């Protein structure tokens, strides 16, 4: 028995000295569980920092802010009659708070442009492969925020503009090498915010556009005669690409040559109260710039009066304003024109277009001239009186007036009257031949 006890004890006591070594070796593995103390950091995000909100609710809030803006405009008009005092100060404070609230609500509807930009690398890669071209796509300003509705509406026009740059702009690698350019072309897509507008640009370092070729195509397709085409400057020639049915491609493919696309792009962007500008240099490349408002809900306008009726002109279309001076007017080919810095602008009387009452009062001294732009074309509109700049909330026209050419909607002015918001491209298309 004692022998068994002696023999039995050494084996169990032999591993026991090694057990203190294991805790020593296990000190480091036990530090790993210490890393498990990091998950409390994950507990931070689990305290929700974002809330999912139905877009319909955001639209309702935006509509209510729009109504508040109308009330603010009304109070601002009344303040002028009240004069200085505590009420005027309170109205001024309300003006500031309303502007801040309007901006905050607009930001809740904002989304980054990269939601649209994200599809372009694949579009360019697939198209370059089909056309046997080598192209680099550069994207700048993807974090620029834009109204959710505009982001969705921009997708198709931008896809067409990028496809256009790849197909029409960038040359084949051998052609690029022959003129001393790198084999790989570049298409640059950029977005930036400038004041209350978003600027989007699509630039390429391709062959550019030849104004003379564009003039010949315009004559060939019957868009204008030779004399009218000869009078076009380079900028006006570039804007010919927005005419329906216009294409410089000889072969028709599934990508281009059918003459559809650019006119649709221009129409879509005009519906968003935006503008498209084209610039190009032969052999160097082209640049297409799209200018859009930050939001579609509230529109900065120039308020004018025709007779006794107020109208609103979107500020995005207004270029300049000056007093009417009949000594600067001439009639050319039956069209009244006015000289502005050495250039003749077509001149139209907005009163004659929109006011049917022959006894309605007209502006003193001939009124004022508002120069407006649409698709690169400038014309002068004579108005009777100017009220000034005002932010308005666009209300859709009723069922009877829906689709009326030249009218974008209606609004309530600061003095409580109803003003029609003019659609400048629609007006030009209907009246300014």
mmCIF file of N, CA, C and O in Angstrom, residues 154-251:
data_model
loop_
_atom_site.group_PDB
_atom_site.id
_atom_site.type_symbol
_atom_site.label_atom_id
_atom_site.label_comp_id
_atom_site.label_asym_id
_atom_site.label_seq_id
_atom_site.Cartn_x
_atom_site.Cartn_y
_atom_site.Cartn_z
ATOM 1 N N UNK A 154 -32.927 62.630 -63.327
ATOM 2 C CA UNK A 154 -31.681 62.896 -64.069
ATOM 3 C C UNK A 154 -31.087 61.652 -64.715
ATOM 4 O O UNK A 154 -30.281 61.767 -65.634
ATOM 5 N N UNK A 155 -31.452 60.486 -64.220
ATOM 6 C CA UNK A 155 -30.770 59.251 -64.629
ATOM 7 C C UNK A 155 -30.725 59.088 -66.152
ATOM 8 O O UNK A 155 -29.645 58.943 -66.743
ATOM 9 N N UNK A 156 -31.885 59.135 -66.816
ATOM 10 C CA UNK A 156 -31.928 58.887 -68.269
ATOM 11 C C UNK A 156 -31.218 59.966 -69.088
ATOM 12 O O UNK A 156 -30.439 59.640 -69.989
ATOM 13 N N UNK A 157 -31.464 61.281 -68.820
ATOM 14 C CA UNK A 157 -30.729 62.298 -69.598
ATOM 15 C C UNK A 157 -29.215 62.165 -69.473
ATOM 16 O O UNK A 157 -28.492 62.294 -70.466
ATOM 17 N N UNK A 158 -28.708 61.877 -68.260
ATOM 18 C CA UNK A 158 -27.260 61.767 -68.078
ATOM 19 C C UNK A 158 -26.695 60.545 -68.808
ATOM 20 O O UNK A 158 -25.605 60.604 -69.378
ATOM 21 N N UNK A 159 -27.439 59.438 -68.778
ATOM 22 C CA UNK A 159 -26.980 58.242 -69.503
ATOM 23 C C UNK A 159 -26.814 58.578 -70.981
ATOM 24 O O UNK A 159 -25.817 58.220 -71.613
ATOM 25 N N UNK A 160 -27.783 59.304 -71.543
ATOM 26 C CA UNK A 160 -27.683 59.636 -72.971
ATOM 27 C C UNK A 160 -26.502 60.561 -73.247
ATOM 28 O O UNK A 160 -25.794 60.386 -74.250
ATOM 29 N N UNK A 161 -26.273 61.544 -72.363
ATOM 30 C CA UNK A 161 -25.160 62.474 -72.577
ATOM 31 C C UNK A 161 -23.810 61.751 -72.510
ATOM 32 O O UNK A 161 -22.894 62.058 -73.284
ATOM 33 N N UNK A 162 -23.690 60.805 -71.581
ATOM 34 C CA UNK A 162 -22.433 60.045 -71.471
ATOM 35 C C UNK A 162 -22.250 59.144 -72.690
ATOM 36 O O UNK A 162 -21.156 59.072 -73.262
ATOM 37 N N UNK A 163 -23.309 58.466 -73.117
ATOM 38 C CA UNK A 163 -23.221 57.619 -74.319
ATOM 39 C C UNK A 163 -22.849 58.464 -75.538
ATOM 40 O O UNK A 163 -22.076 58.050 -76.399
ATOM 41 N N UNK A 164 -23.399 59.673 -75.591
ATOM 42 C CA UNK A 164 -23.110 60.582 -76.697
ATOM 43 C C UNK A 164 -21.630 60.964 -76.720
ATOM 44 O O UNK A 164 -21.001 61.019 -77.788
ATOM 45 N N UNK A 165 -21.077 61.243 -75.521
ATOM 46 C CA UNK A 165 -19.658 61.621 -75.430
ATOM 47 C C UNK A 165 -18.765 60.459 -75.876
ATOM 48 O O UNK A 165 -17.758 60.666 -76.566
ATOM 49 N N UNK A 166 -19.134 59.238 -75.497
ATOM 50 C CA UNK A 166 -18.326 58.061 -75.848
ATOM 51 C C UNK A 166 -18.412 57.777 -77.345
ATOM 52 O O UNK A 166 -17.410 57.509 -78.005
ATOM 53 N N UNK A 167 -19.625 57.861 -77.898
ATOM 54 C CA UNK A 167 -19.822 57.489 -79.302
ATOM 55 C C UNK A 167 -19.403 58.596 -80.266
ATOM 56 O O UNK A 167 -18.615 58.379 -81.181
ATOM 57 N N UNK A 168 -19.930 59.809 -80.060
ATOM 58 C CA UNK A 168 -19.642 60.916 -80.985
ATOM 59 C C UNK A 168 -18.312 61.598 -80.695
ATOM 60 O O UNK A 168 -17.663 62.098 -81.602
ATOM 61 N N UNK A 169 -17.953 61.673 -79.404
ATOM 62 C CA UNK A 169 -16.790 62.472 -79.029
ATOM 63 C C UNK A 169 -15.460 61.764 -79.174
ATOM 64 O O UNK A 169 -14.584 62.201 -79.927
ATOM 65 N N UNK A 170 -15.290 60.661 -78.447
ATOM 66 C CA UNK A 170 -13.987 59.978 -78.412
ATOM 67 C C UNK A 170 -13.724 59.243 -79.721
ATOM 68 O O UNK A 170 -14.578 58.501 -80.218
ATOM 69 N N UNK A 171 -12.505 59.426 -80.277
ATOM 70 C CA UNK A 171 -12.139 58.758 -81.527
ATOM 71 C C UNK A 171 -11.611 57.349 -81.250
ATOM 72 O O UNK A 171 -11.345 56.983 -80.107
ATOM 73 N N UNK A 172 -11.432 56.586 -82.328
ATOM 74 C CA UNK A 172 -10.804 55.259 -82.223
ATOM 75 C C UNK A 172 -9.335 55.432 -81.849
ATOM 76 O O UNK A 172 -8.721 56.459 -82.195
ATOM 77 N N UNK A 173 -8.743 54.447 -81.162
ATOM 78 C CA UNK A 173 -7.339 54.588 -80.708
ATOM 79 C C UNK A 173 -6.367 54.960 -81.831
ATOM 80 O O UNK A 173 -5.495 55.817 -81.639
ATOM 81 N N UNK A 174 -6.507 54.334 -83.004
ATOM 82 C CA UNK A 174 -5.578 54.631 -84.121
ATOM 83 C C UNK A 174 -5.731 56.077 -84.598
ATOM 84 O O UNK A 174 -4.741 56.741 -84.926
ATOM 85 N N UNK A 175 -6.975 56.556 -84.630
ATOM 86 C CA UNK A 175 -7.213 57.944 -85.058
ATOM 87 C C UNK A 175 -6.607 58.924 -84.046
ATOM 88 O O UNK A 175 -6.060 59.961 -84.432
ATOM 89 N N UNK A 176 -6.694 58.596 -82.762
ATOM 90 C CA UNK A 176 -6.129 59.470 -81.732
ATOM 91 C C UNK A 176 -4.612 59.527 -81.844
ATOM 92 O O UNK A 176 -4.007 60.590 -81.716
ATOM 93 N N UNK A 177 -4.002 58.365 -82.086
ATOM 94 C CA UNK A 177 -2.540 58.325 -82.230
ATOM 95 C C UNK A 177 -2.092 59.127 -83.440
ATOM 96 O O UNK A 177 -1.052 59.790 -83.419
ATOM 97 N N UNK A 178 -2.886 59.076 -84.507
ATOM 98 C CA UNK A 178 -2.516 59.770 -85.754
ATOM 99 C C UNK A 178 -2.454 61.283 -85.571
ATOM 100 O O UNK A 178 -1.699 61.964 -86.271
ATOM 101 N N UNK A 179 -3.224 61.812 -84.623
ATOM 102 C CA UNK A 179 -3.207 63.269 -84.394
ATOM 103 C C UNK A 179 -2.425 63.638 -83.135
ATOM 104 O O UNK A 179 -2.545 64.747 -82.617
ATOM 105 N N UNK A 180 -1.629 62.679 -82.625
ATOM 106 C CA UNK A 180 -0.750 62.966 -81.490
ATOM 107 C C UNK A 180 -1.408 62.924 -80.128
ATOM 108 O O UNK A 180 -0.884 63.478 -79.160
ATOM 109 N N UNK A 181 -2.565 62.258 -80.026
ATOM 110 C CA UNK A 181 -3.234 62.118 -78.722
ATOM 111 C C UNK A 181 -2.926 60.746 -78.142
ATOM 112 O O UNK A 181 -2.607 59.812 -78.891
ATOM 113 N N UNK A 182 -3.045 60.580 -76.822
ATOM 114 C CA UNK A 182 -2.901 59.230 -76.250
ATOM 115 C C UNK A 182 -4.014 58.317 -76.757
ATOM 116 O O UNK A 182 -5.115 58.782 -77.057
ATOM 117 N N UNK A 183 -3.699 57.015 -76.857
ATOM 118 C CA UNK A 183 -4.688 56.067 -77.381
ATOM 119 C C UNK A 183 -5.969 56.062 -76.549
ATOM 120 O O UNK A 183 -7.063 55.894 -77.074
ATOM 121 N N UNK A 184 -5.820 56.260 -75.269
ATOM 122 C CA UNK A 184 -6.970 56.176 -74.361
ATOM 123 C C UNK A 184 -7.606 57.552 -74.196
ATOM 124 O O UNK A 184 -6.946 58.507 -73.798
ATOM 125 N N UNK A 185 -8.886 57.648 -74.546
ATOM 126 C CA UNK A 185 -9.620 58.899 -74.371
ATOM 127 C C UNK A 185 -10.130 59.040 -72.943
ATOM 128 O O UNK A 185 -10.157 58.078 -72.176
ATOM 129 N N UNK A 186 -10.576 60.251 -72.591
ATOM 130 C CA UNK A 186 -11.066 60.514 -71.239
ATOM 131 C C UNK A 186 -12.441 61.184 -71.298
ATOM 132 O O UNK A 186 -12.634 62.145 -72.041
ATOM 133 N N UNK A 187 -13.364 60.648 -70.524
ATOM 134 C CA UNK A 187 -14.665 61.289 -70.323
ATOM 135 C C UNK A 187 -14.731 61.672 -68.847
ATOM 136 O O UNK A 187 -14.541 60.825 -67.978
ATOM 137 N N UNK A 188 -14.983 62.951 -68.587
ATOM 138 C CA UNK A 188 -15.006 63.438 -67.201
ATOM 139 C C UNK A 188 -16.419 63.882 -66.836
ATOM 140 O O UNK A 188 -17.008 64.732 -67.497
ATOM 141 N N UNK A 189 -16.933 63.279 -65.788
ATOM 142 C CA UNK A 189 -18.277 63.576 -65.294
ATOM 143 C C UNK A 189 -18.128 64.272 -63.950
ATOM 144 O O UNK A 189 -17.524 63.727 -63.029
ATOM 145 N N UNK A 190 -18.633 65.494 -63.825
ATOM 146 C CA UNK A 190 -18.428 66.220 -62.565
ATOM 147 C C UNK A 190 -19.718 66.896 -62.110
ATOM 148 O O UNK A 190 -20.586 67.237 -62.919
ATOM 149 N N UNK A 191 -19.832 67.061 -60.794
ATOM 150 C CA UNK A 191 -20.992 67.726 -60.192
ATOM 151 C C UNK A 191 -20.507 68.669 -59.108
ATOM 152 O O UNK A 191 -19.567 68.355 -58.370
ATOM 153 N N UNK A 192 -21.132 69.841 -59.023
ATOM 154 C CA UNK A 192 -20.768 70.796 -57.976
ATOM 155 C C UNK A 192 -21.971 71.686 -57.688
ATOM 156 O O UNK A 192 -22.866 71.819 -58.523
ATOM 157 N N UNK A 193 -21.967 72.286 -56.497
ATOM 158 C CA UNK A 193 -23.052 73.195 -56.134
ATOM 159 C C UNK A 193 -22.574 74.624 -56.257
ATOM 160 O O UNK A 193 -21.505 74.976 -55.775
ATOM 161 N N UNK A 194 -23.366 75.440 -56.946
ATOM 162 C CA UNK A 194 -23.060 76.866 -57.079
ATOM 163 C C UNK A 194 -24.284 77.651 -56.648
ATOM 164 O O UNK A 194 -25.269 77.737 -57.381
ATOM 165 N N UNK A 195 -24.236 78.186 -55.436
ATOM 166 C CA UNK A 195 -25.385 78.918 -54.903
ATOM 167 C C UNK A 195 -26.573 77.984 -54.731
ATOM 168 O O UNK A 195 -26.467 76.933 -54.113
ATOM 169 N N UNK A 196 -27.719 78.364 -55.299
ATOM 170 C CA UNK A 196 -28.909 77.532 -55.181
ATOM 171 C C UNK A 196 -29.108 76.661 -56.417
ATOM 172 O O UNK A 196 -30.222 76.246 -56.732
ATOM 173 N N UNK A 197 -28.001 76.392 -57.136
ATOM 174 C CA UNK A 197 -28.060 75.538 -58.324
ATOM 175 C C UNK A 197 -27.007 74.434 -58.262
ATOM 176 O O UNK A 197 -26.000 74.564 -57.564
ATOM 177 N N UNK A 198 -27.260 73.370 -58.997
ATOM 178 C CA UNK A 198 -26.297 72.282 -59.159
ATOM 179 C C UNK A 198 -25.772 72.329 -60.589
ATOM 180 O O UNK A 198 -26.554 72.445 -61.540
ATOM 181 N N UNK A 199 -24.460 72.254 -60.742
ATOM 182 C CA UNK A 199 -23.842 72.238 -62.074
ATOM 183 C C UNK A 199 -23.317 70.834 -62.360
ATOM 184 O O UNK A 199 -22.497 70.309 -61.595
ATOM 185 N N UNK A 200 -23.788 70.229 -63.426
ATOM 186 C CA UNK A 200 -23.300 68.922 -63.870
ATOM 187 C C UNK A 200 -22.631 69.115 -65.215
ATOM 188 O O UNK A 200 -23.170 69.807 -66.090
ATOM 189 N N UNK A 201 -21.464 68.514 -65.398
ATOM 190 C CA UNK A 201 -20.782 68.660 -66.693
ATOM 191 C C UNK A 201 -20.258 67.316 -67.181
ATOM 192 O O UNK A 201 -19.821 66.475 -66.385
ATOM 193 N N UNK A 202 -20.340 67.133 -68.487
ATOM 194 C CA UNK A 202 -19.809 65.941 -69.156
ATOM 195 C C UNK A 202 -18.806 66.445 -70.187
ATOM 196 O O UNK A 202 -19.184 67.114 -71.156
ATOM 197 N N UNK A 203 -17.526 66.179 -69.943
ATOM 198 C CA UNK A 203 -16.457 66.667 -70.832
ATOM 199 C C UNK A 203 -15.723 65.487 -71.440
ATOM 200 O O UNK A 203 -15.548 64.448 -70.791
ATOM 201 N N UNK A 204 -15.307 65.632 -72.691
ATOM 202 C CA UNK A 204 -14.477 64.605 -73.329
ATOM 203 C C UNK A 204 -13.336 65.270 -74.076
ATOM 204 O O UNK A 204 -13.422 66.443 -74.444
ATOM 205 N N UNK A 205 -12.242 64.516 -74.270
ATOM 206 C CA UNK A 205 -11.083 65.068 -74.994
ATOM 207 C C UNK A 205 -11.044 64.500 -76.408
ATOM 208 O O UNK A 205 -9.992 64.163 -76.932
ATOM 209 N N UNK A 206 -12.222 64.389 -77.024
ATOM 210 C CA UNK A 206 -12.336 63.789 -78.356
ATOM 211 C C UNK A 206 -12.135 64.783 -79.483
ATOM 212 O O UNK A 206 -11.413 65.759 -79.352
ATOM 213 N N UNK A 207 -12.855 64.543 -80.570
ATOM 214 C CA UNK A 207 -12.614 65.331 -81.781
ATOM 215 C C UNK A 207 -13.349 66.663 -81.804
ATOM 216 O O UNK A 207 -13.084 67.510 -82.653
ATOM 217 N N UNK A 208 -14.308 66.858 -80.893
ATOM 218 C CA UNK A 208 -15.050 68.110 -80.875
ATOM 219 C C UNK A 208 -16.050 68.185 -82.019
ATOM 220 O O UNK A 208 -16.217 67.242 -82.790
ATOM 221 N N UNK A 209 -16.724 69.328 -82.116
ATOM 222 C CA UNK A 209 -17.732 69.519 -83.168
ATOM 223 C C UNK A 209 -17.281 70.593 -84.147
ATOM 224 O O UNK A 209 -16.713 71.606 -83.747
ATOM 225 N N UNK A 210 -17.565 70.355 -85.430
ATOM 226 C CA UNK A 210 -17.215 71.308 -86.479
ATOM 227 C C UNK A 210 -18.448 72.139 -86.809
ATOM 228 O O UNK A 210 -19.444 71.600 -87.326
ATOM 229 N N UNK A 211 -18.446 73.449 -86.532
ATOM 230 C CA UNK A 211 -19.632 74.290 -86.799
ATOM 231 C C UNK A 211 -20.074 74.235 -88.256
ATOM 232 O O UNK A 211 -21.273 74.258 -88.544
ATOM 233 N N UNK A 212 -19.120 74.155 -89.185
ATOM 234 C CA UNK A 212 -19.470 74.129 -90.621
ATOM 235 C C UNK A 212 -20.233 72.859 -90.981
ATOM 236 O O UNK A 212 -21.187 72.894 -91.770
ATOM 237 N N UNK A 213 -19.822 71.725 -90.400
ATOM 238 C CA UNK A 213 -20.538 70.463 -90.640
ATOM 239 C C UNK A 213 -21.950 70.555 -90.089
ATOM 240 O O UNK A 213 -22.918 70.098 -90.727
ATOM 241 N N UNK A 214 -22.097 71.176 -88.904
ATOM 242 C CA UNK A 214 -23.419 71.326 -88.297
ATOM 243 C C UNK A 214 -24.310 72.224 -89.153
ATOM 244 O O UNK A 214 -25.507 71.949 -89.311
ATOM 245 N N UNK A 215 -23.743 73.298 -89.722
ATOM 246 C CA UNK A 215 -24.525 74.177 -90.603
ATOM 247 C C UNK A 215 -25.023 73.405 -91.821
ATOM 248 O O UNK A 215 -26.197 73.505 -92.207
ATOM 249 N N UNK A 216 -24.117 72.613 -92.435
ATOM 250 C CA UNK A 216 -24.491 71.840 -93.629
ATOM 251 C C UNK A 216 -25.595 70.838 -93.312
ATOM 252 O O UNK A 216 -26.535 70.662 -94.091
ATOM 253 N N UNK A 217 -25.496 70.180 -92.161
ATOM 254 C CA UNK A 217 -26.509 69.199 -91.769
ATOM 255 C C UNK A 217 -27.857 69.876 -91.533
ATOM 256 O O UNK A 217 -28.911 69.321 -91.868
ATOM 257 N N UNK A 218 -27.836 71.083 -90.951
ATOM 258 C CA UNK A 218 -29.081 71.808 -90.689
ATOM 259 C C UNK A 218 -29.770 72.171 -92.000
ATOM 260 O O UNK A 218 -31.002 72.068 -92.118
ATOM 261 N N UNK A 219 -28.980 72.572 -93.002
ATOM 262 C CA UNK A 219 -29.544 72.900 -94.323
ATOM 263 C C UNK A 219 -30.065 71.629 -94.994
ATOM 264 O O UNK A 219 -31.168 71.602 -95.555
ATOM 265 N N UNK A 220 -29.269 70.563 -94.902
ATOM 266 C CA UNK A 220 -29.620 69.282 -95.535
ATOM 267 C C UNK A 220 -30.929 68.719 -94.986
ATOM 268 O O UNK A 220 -31.748 68.161 -95.714
ATOM 269 N N UNK A 221 -31.152 68.891 -93.668
ATOM 270 C CA UNK A 221 -32.361 68.342 -93.028
ATOM 271 C C UNK A 221 -33.524 69.325 -93.044
ATOM 272 O O UNK A 221 -34.591 69.056 -92.472
ATOM 273 N N UNK A 222 -33.330 70.495 -93.677
ATOM 274 C CA UNK A 222 -34.420 71.451 -93.819
ATOM 275 C C UNK A 222 -34.760 72.221 -92.565
ATOM 276 O O UNK A 222 -35.852 72.800 -92.447
ATOM 277 N N UNK A 223 -33.840 72.241 -91.598
ATOM 278 C CA UNK A 223 -34.091 72.981 -90.359
ATOM 279 C C UNK A 223 -34.043 74.487 -90.624
ATOM 280 O O UNK A 223 -34.782 75.255 -90.039
ATOM 281 N N UNK A 224 -33.161 74.908 -91.540
ATOM 282 C CA UNK A 224 -33.052 76.322 -91.921
ATOM 283 C C UNK A 224 -32.440 76.427 -93.305
ATOM 284 O O UNK A 224 -31.870 75.445 -93.816
ATOM 285 N N UNK A 225 -32.559 77.632 -93.895
ATOM 286 C CA UNK A 225 -31.962 77.824 -95.226
ATOM 287 C C UNK A 225 -30.505 78.262 -95.095
ATOM 288 O O UNK A 225 -30.004 78.496 -93.989
ATOM 289 N N UNK A 226 -29.843 78.375 -96.234
ATOM 290 C CA UNK A 226 -28.400 78.692 -96.232
ATOM 291 C C UNK A 226 -28.115 80.048 -95.603
ATOM 292 O O UNK A 226 -27.139 80.221 -94.880
ATOM 293 N N UNK A 227 -28.991 81.030 -95.892
ATOM 294 C CA UNK A 227 -28.761 82.382 -95.377
ATOM 295 C C UNK A 227 -28.851 82.399 -93.852
ATOM 296 O O UNK A 227 -28.014 83.001 -93.177
ATOM 297 N N UNK A 228 -29.867 81.719 -93.310
ATOM 298 C CA UNK A 228 -30.025 81.668 -91.853
ATOM 299 C C UNK A 228 -28.869 80.905 -91.216
ATOM 300 O O UNK A 228 -28.364 81.299 -90.152
ATOM 301 N N UNK A 229 -28.426 79.822 -91.861
ATOM 302 C CA UNK A 229 -27.320 79.031 -91.319
ATOM 303 C C UNK A 229 -26.026 79.830 -91.310
ATOM 304 O O UNK A 229 -25.214 79.713 -90.389
ATOM 305 N N UNK A 230 -25.827 80.662 -92.338
ATOM 306 C CA UNK A 230 -24.597 81.457 -92.432
ATOM 307 C C UNK A 230 -24.530 82.496 -91.313
ATOM 308 O O UNK A 230 -23.437 82.900 -90.892
ATOM 309 N N UNK A 231 -25.707 82.934 -90.825
ATOM 310 C CA UNK A 231 -25.731 83.961 -89.773
ATOM 311 C C UNK A 231 -25.453 83.382 -88.392
ATOM 312 O O UNK A 231 -25.209 84.121 -87.437
ATOM 313 N N UNK A 232 -25.515 82.053 -88.254
ATOM 314 C CA UNK A 232 -25.308 81.429 -86.943
ATOM 315 C C UNK A 232 -23.853 81.553 -86.498
ATOM 316 O O UNK A 232 -22.935 81.308 -87.293
ATOM 317 N N UNK A 233 -23.633 81.929 -85.236
ATOM 318 C CA UNK A 233 -22.269 81.871 -84.713
ATOM 319 C C UNK A 233 -22.002 80.439 -84.223
ATOM 320 O O UNK A 233 -22.901 79.582 -84.244
ATOM 321 N N UNK A 234 -20.768 80.174 -83.787
ATOM 322 C CA UNK A 234 -20.393 78.804 -83.414
ATOM 323 C C UNK A 234 -21.272 78.247 -82.298
ATOM 324 O O UNK A 234 -21.687 77.086 -82.324
ATOM 325 N N UNK A 235 -21.570 79.095 -81.299
ATOM 326 C CA UNK A 235 -22.380 78.651 -80.153
ATOM 327 C C UNK A 235 -23.767 78.209 -80.606
ATOM 328 O O UNK A 235 -24.296 77.193 -80.152
ATOM 329 N N UNK A 236 -24.357 78.988 -81.514
ATOM 330 C CA UNK A 236 -25.691 78.648 -82.026
ATOM 331 C C UNK A 236 -25.642 77.377 -82.869
ATOM 332 O O UNK A 236 -26.598 76.592 -82.879
ATOM 333 N N UNK A 237 -24.521 77.158 -83.553
ATOM 334 C CA UNK A 237 -24.359 75.921 -84.330
ATOM 335 C C UNK A 237 -24.350 74.708 -83.412
ATOM 336 O O UNK A 237 -24.965 73.678 -83.720
ATOM 337 N N UNK A 238 -23.648 74.823 -82.277
ATOM 338 C CA UNK A 238 -23.581 73.689 -81.340
ATOM 339 C C UNK A 238 -24.982 73.348 -80.808
ATOM 340 O O UNK A 238 -25.289 72.183 -80.559
ATOM 341 N N UNK A 239 -25.828 74.375 -80.644
ATOM 342 C CA UNK A 239 -27.174 74.135 -80.111
ATOM 343 C C UNK A 239 -28.096 73.463 -81.122
ATOM 344 O O UNK A 239 -29.199 73.041 -80.761
ATOM 345 N N UNK A 240 -27.656 73.352 -82.382
ATOM 346 C CA UNK A 240 -28.469 72.649 -83.388
ATOM 347 C C UNK A 240 -28.649 71.170 -83.035
ATOM 348 O O UNK A 240 -29.613 70.540 -83.471
ATOM 349 N N UNK A 241 -27.723 70.617 -82.234
ATOM 350 C CA UNK A 241 -27.814 69.187 -81.910
ATOM 351 C C UNK A 241 -29.059 68.872 -81.085
ATOM 352 O O UNK A 241 -29.446 67.708 -80.966
ATOM 353 N N UNK A 242 -29.721 69.914 -80.529
ATOM 354 C CA UNK A 242 -30.927 69.686 -79.731
ATOM 355 C C UNK A 242 -32.198 69.665 -80.574
ATOM 356 O O UNK A 242 -33.283 69.488 -80.035
ATOM 357 N N UNK A 243 -32.067 69.866 -81.907
ATOM 358 C CA UNK A 243 -33.246 69.785 -82.768
ATOM 359 C C UNK A 243 -33.647 68.326 -82.962
ATOM 360 O O UNK A 243 -32.797 67.454 -83.123
ATOM 361 N N UNK A 244 -34.958 68.080 -82.960
ATOM 362 C CA UNK A 244 -35.453 66.715 -83.177
ATOM 363 C C UNK A 244 -35.055 66.240 -84.576
ATOM 364 O O UNK A 244 -35.163 66.974 -85.556
ATOM 365 N N UNK A 245 -34.539 65.024 -84.652
ATOM 366 C CA UNK A 245 -34.160 64.443 -85.933
ATOM 367 C C UNK A 245 -32.772 64.828 -86.414
ATOM 368 O O UNK A 245 -32.349 64.409 -87.492
ATOM 369 N N UNK A 246 -32.041 65.613 -85.611
ATOM 370 C CA UNK A 246 -30.714 66.067 -86.042
ATOM 371 C C UNK A 246 -29.645 65.076 -85.593
ATOM 372 O O UNK A 246 -29.586 64.696 -84.420
ATOM 373 N N UNK A 247 -28.802 64.630 -86.510
ATOM 374 C CA UNK A 247 -27.676 63.756 -86.176
ATOM 375 C C UNK A 247 -26.589 63.936 -87.213
ATOM 376 O O UNK A 247 -26.868 64.107 -88.400
ATOM 377 N N UNK A 248 -25.338 63.915 -86.764
ATOM 378 C CA UNK A 248 -24.209 64.040 -87.688
ATOM 379 C C UNK A 248 -23.668 62.678 -88.106
ATOM 380 O O UNK A 248 -22.743 62.590 -88.900
ATOM 381 N N UNK A 249 -24.238 61.604 -87.550
ATOM 382 C CA UNK A 249 -23.786 60.251 -87.898
ATOM 383 C C UNK A 249 -24.359 59.843 -89.255
ATOM 384 O O UNK A 249 -25.533 60.065 -89.547
ATOM 385 N N UNK A 250 -23.511 59.215 -90.069
ATOM 386 C CA UNK A 250 -23.975 58.740 -91.381
ATOM 387 C C UNK A 250 -24.632 57.371 -91.220
ATOM 388 O O UNK A 250 -25.708 57.104 -91.723
ATOM 389 N N UNK A 251 -23.945 56.471 -90.471
ATOM 390 C CA UNK A 251 -24.512 55.138 -90.256
ATOM 391 C C UNK A 251 -25.408 55.159 -89.020
ATOM 392 O O UNK A 251 -25.061 55.734 -88.003
#
